[in-house]
Amino acid sequence: MGAEYESAPTPHEAPLVVGLQPSALIDHVARVDWSLLDQIPGDRGGSIPVAFEELEHILKEVKTHILSSPNDPSPVRTIAGGSVANTIRGLSVGFGINCGIIGAHGDDEQGRLFVNNMSFNGINLSRLRMKKGPTGQCVCLVDAVGNRTMRPCLSSAVRIQPTELTREDFKGSKVKHLVAWLVLRYAIFNLEIIHNAIRIAKQEGVCVSLDLASFEMVRNFRLPLLELLNSGDIDLCFANEDEATELLRGQQNADPEAALDFLGNHCQWAVVTLGSNGCIAKHGKEVVRVAAVREAKATDATGAGDLFASGFLYGLVKGLSLEECCRVGSCSGGAVVRSLGGEVTPDNWKWMYKQMQYNKAASLCS
């Protein structure tokens, strides 16, 4: 696919891609049976906030609902998480792109775990503040077929405030012919800082990528999202099939293709991921459909969209075609679902590189 991968970046180099995650987050990922999911309020497969007491209750219940797996000897994985962190970590480790993160972590064990993981994976932490208080946590429940249900606890977590953002936070690497990117995830409770980040990013000539987060977030806070899209400041938007449907809820045609067309009218690049059916993407008048990687056996869908974004953004940074960006995203998204949690294992990165070479050869023969 014309892709050449750099060696892993060092955290001291200026980042080409910066992610805004106002609150650092620790994921507790576990494979559980259906009965536990039936006890938890909210729709399966989505992500809605919970109080700390509810988080503790769910974690306690997890112990009696664990599904064993020969591929994951540890029944619960506790790792640095959050959609934006997953994406930039994937860009750094898997593709050698210099990345940084803007946000805040607490002065607790979870905060130290987040910092150690991000630093180990080559992320520039000069924009990550430490504050007194707890670090955010999220329980990620994975069912027998790999679908995940997420319940984040962020209400008491420390976070960076809109007024704390500076232009220095958005000054990226000045590499000739390469455009810097800001990676965002839509969240109503972060709306003020999202607007402020976009304003400063545009002043610095940085492109903006937005992930629609969850179907509940789109469903419950659709109007502010539409205002954000109508601003014309979002250069790239990612949505999964459920989020795309919610975006056009109530309209006569609310299928993924219609949602892609809608997003494409507001952004330079638009992508709707379709799970096992691959993805569709639009840039200007060009529309492509790319199949999923069939060899990707899904153990856990956590991070699939985040790592798809890693691959797609890598393609944009390197000037690949729209179809090639989708193929790279399909490979990186396929890599993370092969094990538990939103962090790709070394073996699965190797699997991804093999898929990349296979797809490159296949494209040359087509």
mmCIF file of C-alpha atoms in Angstrom:
data_model
loop_
_atom_site.group_PDB
_atom_site.id
_atom_site.type_symbol
_atom_site.label_atom_id
_atom_site.label_comp_id
_atom_site.label_asym_id
_atom_site.label_seq_id
_atom_site.Cartn_x
_atom_site.Cartn_y
_atom_site.Cartn_z
ATOM 1 C CA MET A 1 0.000 0.000 0.000
ATOM 2 C CA GLY A 2 2.969 2.250 -0.371
ATOM 3 C CA ALA A 3 3.447 2.471 3.387
ATOM 4 C CA GLU A 4 6.843 2.548 5.047
ATOM 5 C CA TYR A 5 6.876 2.528 8.841
ATOM 6 C CA GLU A 6 9.272 4.578 10.942
ATOM 7 C CA SER A 7 10.881 3.373 14.133
ATOM 8 C CA ALA A 8 9.083 4.203 17.364
ATOM 9 C CA PRO A 9 9.243 7.936 18.158
ATOM 10 C CA THR A 10 10.858 9.352 21.266
ATOM 11 C CA PRO A 11 8.638 11.285 23.717
ATOM 12 C CA HIS A 12 10.931 14.348 23.433
ATOM 13 C CA GLU A 13 10.236 15.007 19.742
ATOM 14 C CA ALA A 14 7.567 17.544 18.769
ATOM 15 C CA PRO A 15 4.336 15.672 18.001
ATOM 16 C CA LEU A 16 2.710 15.613 14.593
ATOM 17 C CA VAL A 17 -0.577 14.381 16.090
ATOM 18 C CA VAL A 18 -1.915 15.672 19.410
ATOM 19 C CA GLY A 19 -4.874 14.132 21.193
ATOM 20 C CA LEU A 20 -7.156 16.030 23.580
ATOM 21 C CA GLN A 21 -8.392 13.791 26.402
ATOM 22 C CA PRO A 22 -9.353 16.188 29.205
ATOM 23 C CA SER A 23 -9.337 13.389 31.803
ATOM 24 C CA ALA A 24 -6.823 10.557 31.816
ATOM 25 C CA LEU A 25 -8.635 7.230 32.027
ATOM 26 C CA ILE A 26 -7.888 3.731 33.244
ATOM 27 C CA ASP A 27 -9.842 0.862 31.672
ATOM 28 C CA HIS A 28 -10.803 -2.302 33.562
ATOM 29 C CA VAL A 29 -11.595 -4.766 30.771
ATOM 30 C CA ALA A 30 -13.262 -8.131 31.467
ATOM 31 C CA ARG A 31 -15.080 -10.840 29.524
ATOM 32 C CA VAL A 32 -18.370 -11.513 31.326
ATOM 33 C CA ASP A 33 -21.563 -13.507 30.861
ATOM 34 C CA TRP A 34 -24.893 -12.105 29.703
ATOM 35 C CA SER A 35 -26.467 -12.101 33.173
ATOM 36 C CA LEU A 36 -24.219 -9.300 34.421
ATOM 37 C CA LEU A 37 -25.024 -7.145 31.388
ATOM 38 C CA ASP A 38 -28.736 -7.652 32.125
ATOM 39 C CA GLN A 39 -28.224 -6.146 35.599
ATOM 40 C CA ILE A 40 -26.572 -2.946 34.395
ATOM 41 C CA PRO A 41 -28.765 0.068 33.497
ATOM 42 C CA GLY A 42 -28.547 1.362 29.937
ATOM 43 C CA ASP A 43 -28.324 -0.224 26.513
ATOM 44 C CA ARG A 44 -25.836 -2.935 25.753
ATOM 45 C CA GLY A 45 -22.990 -1.957 23.477
ATOM 46 C CA GLY A 46 -23.026 1.695 24.459
ATOM 47 C CA SER A 47 -21.220 3.980 26.874
ATOM 48 C CA ILE A 48 -22.961 5.969 29.606
ATOM 49 C CA PRO A 49 -21.369 7.595 32.679
ATOM 50 C CA VAL A 50 -21.786 6.087 36.153
ATOM 51 C CA ALA A 51 -21.049 7.308 39.671
ATOM 52 C CA PHE A 52 -18.028 5.957 41.543
ATOM 53 C CA GLU A 53 -20.232 3.800 43.763
ATOM 54 C CA GLU A 54 -21.780 2.156 40.680
ATOM 55 C CA LEU A 55 -18.330 1.594 39.173
ATOM 56 C CA GLU A 56 -17.179 -0.144 42.360
ATOM 57 C CA HIS A 57 -20.348 -2.259 42.401
ATOM 58 C CA ILE A 58 -19.848 -3.391 38.795
ATOM 59 C CA LEU A 59 -16.186 -4.242 39.422
ATOM 60 C CA LYS A 60 -17.204 -6.308 42.439
ATOM 61 C CA GLU A 61 -19.853 -8.168 40.419
ATOM 62 C CA VAL A 62 -17.396 -8.829 37.585
ATOM 63 C CA LYS A 63 -15.514 -11.305 39.775
ATOM 64 C CA THR A 64 -18.472 -13.690 39.814
ATOM 65 C CA HIS A 65 -19.356 -13.337 36.113
ATOM 66 C CA ILE A 66 -15.981 -13.850 34.436
ATOM 67 C CA LEU A 67 -15.799 -15.826 31.188
ATOM 68 C CA SER A 68 -12.517 -17.685 30.932
ATOM 69 C CA SER A 69 -10.516 -17.458 27.721
ATOM 70 C CA PRO A 70 -7.406 -19.435 26.739
ATOM 71 C CA ASN A 71 -6.138 -16.382 24.809
ATOM 72 C CA ASP A 72 -6.312 -14.100 27.852
ATOM 73 C CA PRO A 73 -4.913 -15.741 30.981
ATOM 74 C CA SER A 74 -5.714 -12.649 33.063
ATOM 75 C CA PRO A 75 -9.521 -12.376 33.443
ATOM 76 C CA VAL A 76 -9.405 -8.599 33.968
ATOM 77 C CA ARG A 77 -6.984 -6.246 32.187
ATOM 78 C CA THR A 78 -6.309 -2.870 33.785
ATOM 79 C CA ILE A 79 -4.702 -0.556 31.232
ATOM 80 C CA ALA A 80 -4.436 3.094 30.252
ATOM 81 C CA GLY A 81 -7.514 3.846 28.173
ATOM 82 C CA GLY A 82 -9.824 6.378 26.631
ATOM 83 C CA SER A 83 -10.620 6.638 22.934
ATOM 84 C CA VAL A 84 -8.125 9.404 22.189
ATOM 85 C CA ALA A 85 -5.338 7.705 24.157
ATOM 86 C CA ASN A 86 -5.995 4.466 22.276
ATOM 87 C CA THR A 87 -5.742 6.238 18.913
ATOM 88 C CA ILE A 88 -2.519 8.147 19.545
ATOM 89 C CA ARG A 89 -0.893 5.142 21.238
ATOM 90 C CA GLY A 90 -1.691 3.107 18.138
ATOM 91 C CA LEU A 91 -0.222 5.804 15.891
ATOM 92 C CA SER A 92 2.937 5.900 17.981
ATOM 93 C CA VAL A 93 3.572 2.196 18.527
ATOM 94 C CA GLY A 94 2.168 0.757 15.324
ATOM 95 C CA PHE A 95 3.116 3.451 12.823
ATOM 96 C CA GLY A 96 5.978 5.435 14.352
ATOM 97 C CA ILE A 97 4.136 8.775 14.300
ATOM 98 C CA ASN A 98 5.164 11.352 16.910
ATOM 99 C CA CYS A 99 2.149 11.946 19.162
ATOM 100 C CA GLY A 100 1.335 13.968 22.261
ATOM 101 C CA ILE A 101 -1.618 14.153 24.620
ATOM 102 C CA ILE A 102 -3.340 17.144 26.232
ATOM 103 C CA GLY A 103 -5.149 16.468 29.493
ATOM 104 C CA ALA A 104 -4.821 15.868 33.210
ATOM 105 C CA HIS A 105 -4.281 12.905 35.496
ATOM 106 C CA GLY A 106 -4.678 12.531 39.245
ATOM 107 C CA ASP A 107 -1.979 12.105 41.866
ATOM 108 C CA ASP A 108 -3.003 8.495 42.492
ATOM 109 C CA GLU A 109 -2.067 4.966 41.463
ATOM 110 C CA GLN A 110 -4.302 5.126 38.374
ATOM 111 C CA GLY A 111 -2.656 8.368 37.301
ATOM 112 C CA ARG A 112 0.796 6.850 37.605
ATOM 113 C CA LEU A 113 -0.333 3.830 35.594
ATOM 114 C CA PHE A 114 -1.640 6.091 32.814
ATOM 115 C CA VAL A 115 1.581 8.128 32.697
ATOM 116 C CA ASN A 116 3.824 5.053 32.703
ATOM 117 C CA ASN A 117 1.871 3.408 29.873
ATOM 118 C CA MET A 118 1.781 6.486 27.667
ATOM 119 C CA SER A 119 5.452 7.253 28.263
ATOM 120 C CA PHE A 120 6.501 3.653 27.603
ATOM 121 C CA ASN A 121 4.668 3.823 24.278
ATOM 122 C CA GLY A 122 6.481 6.939 23.131
ATOM 123 C CA ILE A 123 3.802 9.577 23.791
ATOM 124 C CA ASN A 124 4.944 13.153 24.451
ATOM 125 C CA LEU A 125 3.552 14.023 27.910
ATOM 126 C CA SER A 126 4.656 17.669 28.103
ATOM 127 C CA ARG A 127 0.996 18.727 27.665
ATOM 128 C CA LEU A 128 -0.345 16.338 30.336
ATOM 129 C CA ARG A 129 -0.904 18.033 33.707
ATOM 130 C CA MET A 130 -0.944 16.342 37.119
ATOM 131 C CA LYS A 131 -3.626 17.538 39.520
ATOM 132 C CA LYS A 132 -4.640 16.652 43.044
ATOM 133 C CA GLY A 133 -7.543 14.219 42.961
ATOM 134 C CA PRO A 134 -8.648 10.925 41.380
ATOM 135 C CA THR A 135 -7.959 9.741 37.842
ATOM 136 C CA GLY A 136 -10.942 8.674 35.708
ATOM 137 C CA GLN A 137 -11.798 4.983 35.418
ATOM 138 C CA CYS A 138 -13.977 2.925 33.077
ATOM 139 C CA VAL A 139 -15.256 -0.642 33.255
ATOM 140 C CA CYS A 140 -15.390 -2.333 29.843
ATOM 141 C CA LEU A 141 -17.590 -5.448 29.809
ATOM 142 C CA VAL A 142 -17.073 -7.806 26.878
ATOM 143 C CA ASP A 143 -19.634 -10.498 26.084
ATOM 144 C CA ALA A 144 -19.082 -13.965 24.643
ATOM 145 C CA VAL A 145 -19.128 -12.743 21.024
ATOM 146 C CA GLY A 146 -16.787 -9.802 21.578
ATOM 147 C CA ASN A 147 -19.237 -6.906 21.880
ATOM 148 C CA ARG A 148 -18.330 -4.373 24.577
ATOM 149 C CA THR A 149 -20.421 -2.290 26.968
ATOM 150 C CA MET A 150 -18.669 0.621 28.668
ATOM 151 C CA ARG A 151 -19.438 2.461 31.889
ATOM 152 C CA PRO A 152 -16.997 5.343 32.533
ATOM 153 C CA CYS A 153 -16.708 7.168 35.842
ATOM 154 C CA LEU A 154 -15.505 10.711 35.238
ATOM 155 C CA SER A 155 -17.701 12.861 37.503
ATOM 156 C CA SER A 156 -15.086 13.190 40.247
ATOM 157 C CA ALA A 157 -11.999 12.807 38.045
ATOM 158 C CA VAL A 158 -9.506 15.602 37.585
ATOM 159 C CA ARG A 159 -9.585 17.246 34.177
ATOM 160 C CA ILE A 160 -7.937 20.033 32.274
ATOM 161 C CA GLN A 161 -10.055 23.194 32.060
ATOM 162 C CA PRO A 162 -10.779 25.199 28.878
ATOM 163 C CA THR A 163 -8.929 28.224 30.220
ATOM 164 C CA GLU A 164 -5.768 26.164 30.742
ATOM 165 C CA LEU A 165 -5.271 25.488 27.026
ATOM 166 C CA THR A 166 -2.484 27.496 25.391
ATOM 167 C CA ARG A 167 -1.220 27.877 21.844
ATOM 168 C CA GLU A 168 1.915 25.990 22.891
ATOM 169 C CA ASP A 169 -0.259 22.915 23.482
ATOM 170 C CA PHE A 170 -1.084 22.827 19.770
ATOM 171 C CA LYS A 171 2.279 23.637 18.257
ATOM 172 C CA GLY A 172 3.164 20.425 16.470
ATOM 173 C CA SER A 173 6.076 19.149 14.495
ATOM 174 C CA LYS A 174 6.998 21.413 11.569
ATOM 175 C CA VAL A 175 7.810 18.655 9.103
ATOM 176 C CA LYS A 176 7.766 19.827 5.505
ATOM 177 C CA HIS A 177 4.718 18.660 3.498
ATOM 178 C CA LEU A 178 3.110 17.046 6.599
ATOM 179 C CA VAL A 179 -0.047 18.449 8.215
ATOM 180 C CA ALA A 180 -0.455 18.322 11.994
ATOM 181 C CA TRP A 181 -3.653 16.880 13.480
ATOM 182 C CA LEU A 182 -5.724 17.318 16.639
ATOM 183 C CA VAL A 183 -7.681 14.206 17.679
ATOM 184 C CA LEU A 184 -10.970 14.760 19.559
ATOM 185 C CA ARG A 185 -13.842 12.652 20.883
ATOM 186 C CA TYR A 186 -17.310 14.185 21.147
ATOM 187 C CA ALA A 187 -18.616 14.514 24.719
ATOM 188 C CA ILE A 188 -21.211 16.961 25.997
ATOM 189 C CA PHE A 189 -19.386 17.410 29.328
ATOM 190 C CA ASN A 190 -16.249 18.403 27.398
ATOM 191 C CA LEU A 191 -18.008 20.650 24.892
ATOM 192 C CA GLU A 192 -16.511 23.937 26.117
ATOM 193 C CA ILE A 193 -12.940 22.651 26.032
ATOM 194 C CA ILE A 194 -13.560 21.021 22.630
ATOM 195 C CA HIS A 195 -14.643 24.380 21.173
ATOM 196 C CA ASN A 196 -11.666 26.137 22.723
ATOM 197 C CA ALA A 197 -9.251 23.478 21.470
ATOM 198 C CA ILE A 198 -10.636 23.703 17.935
ATOM 199 C CA ARG A 199 -10.340 27.500 17.953
ATOM 200 C CA ILE A 200 -6.672 27.406 18.971
ATOM 201 C CA ALA A 201 -5.875 24.480 16.664
ATOM 202 C CA LYS A 202 -7.218 26.397 13.675
ATOM 203 C CA GLN A 203 -5.094 29.403 14.630
ATOM 204 C CA GLU A 204 -2.073 27.097 14.507
ATOM 205 C CA GLY A 205 -3.038 25.585 11.147
ATOM 206 C CA VAL A 206 -3.807 22.180 12.694
ATOM 207 C CA CYS A 207 -6.455 19.883 11.150
ATOM 208 C CA VAL A 208 -9.182 18.511 13.426
ATOM 209 C CA SER A 209 -10.429 14.916 13.647
ATOM 210 C CA LEU A 210 -13.628 14.147 15.578
ATOM 211 C CA ASP A 211 -14.971 10.770 16.721
ATOM 212 C CA LEU A 212 -18.698 10.673 17.531
ATOM 213 C CA ALA A 213 -18.072 8.645 20.721
ATOM 214 C CA SER A 214 -21.262 6.590 21.202
ATOM 215 C CA PHE A 215 -24.815 6.287 19.948
ATOM 216 C CA GLU A 216 -26.099 7.522 23.338
ATOM 217 C CA MET A 217 -23.979 10.675 23.073
ATOM 218 C CA VAL A 218 -25.289 11.361 19.558
ATOM 219 C CA ARG A 219 -28.876 10.515 20.520
ATOM 220 C CA ASN A 220 -28.994 12.633 23.682
ATOM 221 C CA PHE A 221 -26.882 15.597 22.539
ATOM 222 C CA ARG A 222 -27.485 15.744 18.810
ATOM 223 C CA LEU A 223 -28.102 19.497 18.509
ATOM 224 C CA PRO A 224 -24.710 20.617 19.919
ATOM 225 C CA LEU A 225 -23.063 18.017 17.680
ATOM 226 C CA LEU A 226 -24.812 19.376 14.598
ATOM 227 C CA GLU A 227 -23.719 22.895 15.540
ATOM 228 C CA LEU A 228 -20.148 21.624 15.826
ATOM 229 C CA LEU A 229 -20.334 19.987 12.395
ATOM 230 C CA ASN A 230 -21.989 23.047 10.862
ATOM 231 C CA SER A 231 -19.102 25.224 12.039
ATOM 232 C CA GLY A 232 -16.975 23.866 9.193
ATOM 233 C CA ASP A 233 -14.027 23.396 11.569
ATOM 234 C CA ILE A 234 -14.105 19.583 11.604
ATOM 235 C CA ASP A 235 -11.827 18.252 8.872
ATOM 236 C CA LEU A 236 -12.352 14.517 9.505
ATOM 237 C CA CYS A 237 -15.223 12.735 11.222
ATOM 238 C CA PHE A 238 -15.478 9.085 12.290
ATOM 239 C CA ALA A 239 -18.792 7.401 13.106
ATOM 240 C CA ASN A 240 -19.757 3.785 13.575
ATOM 241 C CA GLU A 241 -22.974 2.399 12.153
ATOM 242 C CA ASP A 242 -25.043 2.993 15.320
ATOM 243 C CA GLU A 243 -23.803 6.570 15.678
ATOM 244 C CA ALA A 244 -24.503 7.228 12.003
ATOM 245 C CA THR A 245 -28.087 5.999 12.416
ATOM 246 C CA GLU A 246 -28.636 8.230 15.448
ATOM 247 C CA LEU A 247 -27.221 11.215 13.608
ATOM 248 C CA LEU A 248 -30.051 11.077 11.059
ATOM 249 C CA ARG A 249 -32.751 9.725 13.374
ATOM 250 C CA GLY A 250 -36.204 10.855 12.310
ATOM 251 C CA GLN A 251 -35.254 11.417 8.693
ATOM 252 C CA GLN A 252 -36.707 9.348 5.878
ATOM 253 C CA ASN A 253 -33.315 7.899 4.974
ATOM 254 C CA ALA A 254 -31.081 7.216 7.972
ATOM 255 C CA ASP A 255 -28.821 4.468 6.631
ATOM 256 C CA PRO A 256 -24.994 4.600 6.830
ATOM 257 C CA GLU A 257 -24.686 5.797 3.229
ATOM 258 C CA ALA A 258 -26.961 8.753 3.917
ATOM 259 C CA ALA A 259 -25.027 9.549 7.097
ATOM 260 C CA LEU A 260 -21.758 9.414 5.152
ATOM 261 C CA ASP A 261 -23.153 11.847 2.610
ATOM 262 C CA PHE A 262 -24.311 14.145 5.415
ATOM 263 C CA LEU A 263 -20.920 14.087 7.149
ATOM 264 C CA GLY A 264 -19.136 14.506 3.835
ATOM 265 C CA ASN A 265 -21.023 17.739 3.256
ATOM 266 C CA HIS A 266 -19.607 19.124 6.518
ATOM 267 C CA CYS A 267 -16.086 17.661 6.599
ATOM 268 C CA GLN A 268 -13.262 17.119 4.117
ATOM 269 C CA TRP A 269 -13.115 13.450 5.051
ATOM 270 C CA ALA A 270 -15.921 11.314 6.493
ATOM 271 C CA VAL A 271 -15.825 7.668 7.549
ATOM 272 C CA VAL A 272 -18.571 5.310 8.722
ATOM 273 C CA THR A 273 -17.285 2.001 10.073
ATOM 274 C CA LEU A 274 -19.557 -1.012 9.630
ATOM 275 C CA GLY A 275 -18.006 -3.649 11.882
ATOM 276 C CA SER A 276 -17.555 -6.953 10.084
ATOM 277 C CA ASN A 277 -18.861 -5.300 6.895
ATOM 278 C CA GLY A 278 -15.863 -2.983 6.642
ATOM 279 C CA CYS A 279 -16.287 0.752 6.141
ATOM 280 C CA ILE A 280 -17.380 3.452 3.743
ATOM 281 C CA ALA A 281 -15.549 6.755 3.354
ATOM 282 C CA LYS A 282 -15.924 10.012 1.458
ATOM 283 C CA HIS A 283 -13.530 12.784 0.433
ATOM 284 C CA GLY A 284 -15.035 15.428 -1.832
ATOM 285 C CA LYS A 285 -16.891 13.548 -4.561
ATOM 286 C CA GLU A 286 -14.924 10.342 -4.045
ATOM 287 C CA VAL A 287 -16.661 7.531 -2.150
ATOM 288 C CA VAL A 288 -15.072 4.161 -1.371
ATOM 289 C CA ARG A 289 -16.191 0.976 0.331
ATOM 290 C CA VAL A 290 -13.555 -1.314 1.837
ATOM 291 C CA ALA A 291 -14.146 -4.772 3.280
ATOM 292 C CA ALA A 292 -13.050 -5.760 6.773
ATOM 293 C CA VAL A 293 -10.016 -7.992 7.248
ATOM 294 C CA ARG A 294 -11.564 -11.451 7.318
ATOM 295 C CA GLU A 295 -8.700 -13.004 9.278
ATOM 296 C CA ALA A 296 -9.418 -10.746 12.277
ATOM 297 C CA LYS A 297 -11.055 -13.041 14.837
ATOM 298 C CA ALA A 298 -12.874 -10.747 17.233
ATOM 299 C CA THR A 299 -12.270 -11.412 20.913
ATOM 300 C CA ASP A 300 -13.141 -7.911 22.092
ATOM 301 C CA ALA A 301 -14.420 -4.929 20.081
ATOM 302 C CA THR A 302 -12.971 -2.432 22.597
ATOM 303 C CA GLY A 303 -10.823 0.053 20.715
ATOM 304 C CA ALA A 304 -11.767 -1.172 17.222
ATOM 305 C CA GLY A 305 -12.882 2.282 16.080
ATOM 306 C CA ASP A 306 -10.009 3.984 17.915
ATOM 307 C CA LEU A 307 -7.381 1.839 16.192
ATOM 308 C CA PHE A 308 -9.157 2.172 12.839
ATOM 309 C CA ALA A 309 -8.680 5.912 13.312
ATOM 310 C CA SER A 310 -4.964 5.321 14.013
ATOM 311 C CA GLY A 311 -4.497 3.609 10.676
ATOM 312 C CA PHE A 312 -6.657 6.043 8.733
ATOM 313 C CA LEU A 313 -4.854 9.069 10.179
ATOM 314 C CA TYR A 314 -1.508 7.464 9.389
ATOM 315 C CA GLY A 315 -2.659 7.170 5.788
ATOM 316 C CA LEU A 316 -3.657 10.842 5.650
ATOM 317 C CA VAL A 317 -0.378 11.952 7.206
ATOM 318 C CA LYS A 318 1.525 9.948 4.597
ATOM 319 C CA GLY A 319 -0.599 11.118 1.673
ATOM 320 C CA LEU A 320 -2.177 7.754 0.858
ATOM 321 C CA SER A 321 -5.347 7.509 -1.224
ATOM 322 C CA LEU A 322 -8.756 7.369 0.437
ATOM 323 C CA GLU A 323 -9.031 3.648 -0.253
ATOM 324 C CA GLU A 324 -5.544 2.989 1.108
ATOM 325 C CA CYS A 325 -6.342 4.966 4.272
ATOM 326 C CA CYS A 326 -9.365 2.725 4.794
ATOM 327 C CA ARG A 327 -7.345 -0.436 4.202
ATOM 328 C CA VAL A 328 -4.702 0.589 6.730
ATOM 329 C CA GLY A 329 -7.459 1.460 9.208
ATOM 330 C CA SER A 330 -9.117 -1.892 8.605
ATOM 331 C CA CYS A 331 -5.839 -3.674 9.391
ATOM 332 C CA SER A 332 -5.106 -1.714 12.585
ATOM 333 C CA GLY A 333 -8.713 -1.981 13.760
ATOM 334 C CA GLY A 334 -8.587 -5.707 13.054
ATOM 335 C CA ALA A 335 -5.410 -6.043 15.108
ATOM 336 C CA VAL A 336 -6.857 -4.699 18.359
ATOM 337 C CA VAL A 337 -9.990 -6.887 18.381
ATOM 338 C CA ARG A 338 -7.866 -10.047 18.508
ATOM 339 C CA SER A 339 -7.217 -9.652 22.245
ATOM 340 C CA LEU A 340 -8.766 -8.075 25.324
ATOM 341 C CA GLY A 341 -8.609 -4.284 25.712
ATOM 342 C CA GLY A 342 -7.903 -1.258 23.553
ATOM 343 C CA GLU A 343 -4.119 -1.756 23.379
ATOM 344 C CA VAL A 344 -2.651 -3.833 20.544
ATOM 345 C CA THR A 345 -0.287 -6.578 21.708
ATOM 346 C CA PRO A 346 3.156 -7.030 20.073
ATOM 347 C CA ASP A 347 2.010 -10.256 18.408
ATOM 348 C CA ASN A 348 -1.025 -8.532 16.945
ATOM 349 C CA TRP A 349 1.095 -5.682 15.573
ATOM 350 C CA LYS A 350 3.095 -8.356 13.769
ATOM 351 C CA TRP A 351 -0.181 -9.811 12.487
ATOM 352 C CA MET A 352 -1.182 -6.356 11.232
ATOM 353 C CA TYR A 353 2.075 -5.833 9.337
ATOM 354 C CA LYS A 354 1.564 -9.180 7.592
ATOM 355 C CA GLN A 355 -1.955 -8.120 6.618
ATOM 356 C CA MET A 356 -0.578 -4.842 5.305
ATOM 357 C CA GLN A 357 1.893 -6.666 3.081
ATOM 358 C CA TYR A 358 -0.831 -9.037 1.856
ATOM 359 C CA ASN A 359 -3.137 -6.139 0.999
ATOM 360 C CA LYS A 360 -0.315 -4.316 -0.757
ATOM 361 C CA ALA A 361 0.378 -7.368 -2.898
ATOM 362 C CA ALA A 362 -3.320 -7.893 -3.580
ATOM 363 C CA SER A 363 -3.757 -4.285 -4.714
ATOM 364 C CA LEU A 364 -0.873 -4.630 -7.146
ATOM 365 C CA CYS A 365 -2.514 -7.692 -8.679
ATOM 366 C CA SER A 366 -5.983 -6.213 -9.008
#
